[in-house]
Amino acid sequence: MDQIGSLWAQHGRPRQVGRVLGYLLFCGRSAVSSDELKEALRASAGGVSAAVRNLMSIGYVHAVAGPERRKNYHAVVDDPWTVQLRDARTHVLAWVATAETARDQLADVSADGARRAEQLLAHARLMDVLYLVSIDRRDPER
């Protein structure tokens, strides 16, 4: 879980969110309570709650009913790897939009800048195609 936390941090995301995801992925249980996450991660209730909300908003985690009705339980979705591909694609699409804007704004200002923007656009579009192919192979009913 710490390694996943570090990977998330390397991509500018909160380390704690990655740690929660890592724990949920590999703890060997179908659902875990917020209290259990707090204890296992030695984290605050607020930190765990924020991390879980973040993971839910992206689509990695969902709430489930647990044995104790007054506790919140969380589980990783059935195919978190397709969620990861879709999430990564959103970043690639942001790069596409950025490259298009840069290309348009630099066309008459800087030949080097416009060339680099075209290179970025080509790269980002290629990455988008790769993500789409990967998603289609994992989830043909997308």
C-alpha atoms as one frame of an Amber mdcrd trajectory, in Angstrom:
protein
   0.000   0.000   0.000   2.887   2.352   0.632   4.287   1.705  -2.842   0.935
   2.513  -4.443   0.784   5.626  -2.294   4.217   6.612  -3.591   3.185   5.944
  -7.191   0.155   8.188  -6.763   2.313  10.905  -5.217   4.715  10.736  -8.176
   1.752  11.672 -10.383   0.793  14.650  -8.238  -1.992  12.922  -6.375  -2.384
  12.604  -2.620  -0.243   9.799  -1.257  -2.926   8.842   1.249  -5.429   8.168
  -1.549  -2.982   5.718  -3.098  -2.381   4.052   0.257  -6.125   3.551   0.763
  -6.449   2.119  -2.740  -3.484  -0.179  -2.153  -4.970  -1.471   1.067  -8.386
  -2.069  -0.472  -6.841  -3.812  -3.487  -4.627  -6.202  -1.601  -6.006  -6.679
   1.919  -7.732  -9.896   0.848 -11.181  -8.802   2.002 -14.198  -7.951  -0.103
 -15.070  -4.883   1.988 -13.371  -2.840   4.673 -14.831  -0.353   7.129 -13.580
   3.193   7.450 -12.500   2.359  10.992 -10.437  -0.568   9.740  -8.795   1.636
   7.108  -8.006   4.236   9.743  -6.384   1.643  11.979  -4.512  -0.242   9.243
  -3.136   2.949   7.694  -2.601   4.754  11.004  -4.501   7.661   9.514  -7.062
  10.147  10.721 -10.752   9.587  10.155 -10.878  12.745   8.048  -7.949  11.629
   5.917  -9.495   8.234   5.282 -12.867   9.790   4.513 -11.342  12.255   2.031
  -9.328   9.490   0.353 -12.355   7.232   0.019 -14.446  10.081  -1.435 -11.660
  10.776  -3.931 -11.507   7.126  -4.989 -15.289   6.970  -5.253 -15.384  10.074
  -7.460 -12.884   8.502  -9.880 -14.718   5.164  -9.820 -12.234   2.861  -8.083
 -14.274   2.311  -4.934 -17.925   2.011  -3.994 -19.836   1.848  -0.725 -21.196
  -1.529   0.329 -23.344  -2.841   3.142 -21.372  -4.390   5.952 -22.102  -6.443
   9.040 -22.434  -3.360  11.249 -25.108  -1.006   9.972 -23.641   2.107  11.566
 -20.255   1.757   9.877 -19.273   2.731   6.362 -17.817  -0.105   4.308 -15.912
   0.263   1.063 -14.858  -2.100  -1.697 -12.843  -1.851  -4.873 -14.901  -2.187
  -8.055 -14.696  -5.485  -9.947 -12.288  -4.178 -12.585 -10.175  -1.365 -11.147
  -7.710  -1.679 -14.034 -10.246  -0.441 -16.582 -11.021   2.410 -14.191  -7.296
   3.168 -14.112  -7.146   3.252 -17.914 -10.148   5.574 -18.122  -8.699   7.809
 -15.422  -5.347   8.004 -17.197  -7.126   8.794 -20.459  -8.720  11.885 -18.903
  -5.215  13.253 -18.343  -4.202  12.465 -21.922  -7.293  14.284 -23.201  -6.287
  17.314 -21.130  -2.868  17.201 -22.851  -4.618  17.043 -26.244  -6.651  20.150
 -25.411  -3.556  21.947 -24.111  -1.547  21.090 -27.230  -4.355  22.274 -29.513
  -4.554  25.582 -27.647  -0.777  26.037 -27.720  -0.601  25.218 -31.425  -3.357
  27.711 -32.243  -1.881  30.474 -30.095   1.686  29.962 -31.281   1.032  29.544
 -35.000   1.887  33.173 -35.812   4.211  33.833 -32.870   6.833  31.111 -32.604
   7.696  28.471 -35.172   9.595  26.419 -32.556   6.745  26.665 -30.078   4.184
  25.694 -32.701   6.367  22.736 -33.778   6.634  21.515 -30.191   2.896  21.935
 -29.730   2.332  19.784 -32.849   4.707  17.161 -31.444   2.833  17.164 -28.152
  -0.476  16.915 -29.967   0.714  13.935 -32.018   2.025  12.219 -28.888  -1.125
  12.872 -26.853  -3.386  11.673 -29.681  -1.318   8.495 -29.997  -1.603   7.902
 -26.257  -5.359   8.450 -26.480  -5.640   5.780 -29.180  -3.577   3.378 -27.080
  -5.826   3.959 -24.064  -8.973   3.514 -26.174  -7.692   0.224 -27.615  -6.737
  -0.983 -24.131 -10.127  -0.022 -22.709 -11.964  -1.691 -25.580 -10.015  -4.911
 -25.047 -10.834  -4.926 -21.333 -14.413  -3.670 -21.611 -15.921  -4.229 -25.089
 -19.352  -3.011 -23.905 -17.911   0.349 -22.916
